[in-house]
Amino acid sequence: MKPSYHLVQVIEVLTRYGWCQSFDFSPTGRMCIRGAQTFLESTGHVTTIDRGKAVNYLQTQLARQGVNMRFWEWNDLSSNTFRGVEAMISAASDLARKNGD
C-alpha cells in the first residue's frame, strides 16, 4: 500500500479504535500513531518499506511545522488533541500523494 493511503488508514484506525498518548496500545484498545502503524503492518495492510516511507513523510510534515522531534514523541505532547494529530497525518498523506507515494 502506498504511504499516502497508509497514512489515511492510520487516521481511520485512530478514529475507529480511539487515539491515545504514552502507549502504542492502551489497556482499553486505543492507539497512538505508531501503534496504529504497527496494527496495520501486523495485519498485512502495509509493508515495512512503505511504513518507513510514511514515517519519513510524518517527520517531514512535522519539520515543516517547525517541530524537531520524533513523531511518537510529538504524539505524546500534552498540548496535542486528536484533531491536531489527524490534521498533521492528513497533511503528511497529502505530501506523500503529491510526491507520487
Short mmCIF file of C-alpha atoms in Angstrom, two decimals, residues 1 3-4 12 14 16 19 21 23 28 32 34 39 42-43 45 51 54 78-79 81 86 88 92-93 97-99:
data_model
loop_
_atom_site.label_atom_id
_atom_site.label_comp_id
_atom_site.label_asym_id
_atom_site.label_seq_id
_atom_site.Cartn_x
_atom_site.Cartn_y
_atom_site.Cartn_z
CA MET A 1 0.00 0.00 0.00
CA PRO A 3 2.41 5.62 2.03
CA SER A 4 -0.32 8.19 1.31
CA GLU A 12 -9.21 5.58 10.13
CA LEU A 14 -7.36 6.03 15.28
CA ARG A 16 -12.35 3.70 14.97
CA TRP A 19 -6.35 7.78 19.91
CA GLN A 21 -0.86 9.11 24.27
CA PHE A 23 1.14 3.93 24.86
CA THR A 28 -8.61 -0.09 26.57
CA CYS A 32 -1.09 6.26 19.21
CA ARG A 34 2.95 4.35 15.99
CA PHE A 39 -1.50 -2.68 13.86
CA SER A 42 0.84 -6.73 11.59
CA THR A 43 -2.46 -7.26 9.74
CA HIS A 45 -2.13 -3.68 5.29
CA ARG A 51 5.55 2.15 6.55
CA ALA A 54 5.17 7.04 5.60
CA SER A 78 0.16 17.34 26.42
CA SER A 79 -0.93 20.17 24.13
CA THR A 81 -5.52 16.80 20.55
CA GLU A 86 -5.39 13.96 12.48
CA MET A 88 -0.79 16.51 10.78
CA ALA A 92 1.70 14.15 5.59
CA SER A 93 -0.58 11.99 3.43
CA ARG A 97 0.40 11.83 -2.64
CA LYS A 98 1.93 14.93 -4.27
CA ASN A 99 5.23 13.03 -4.49
#
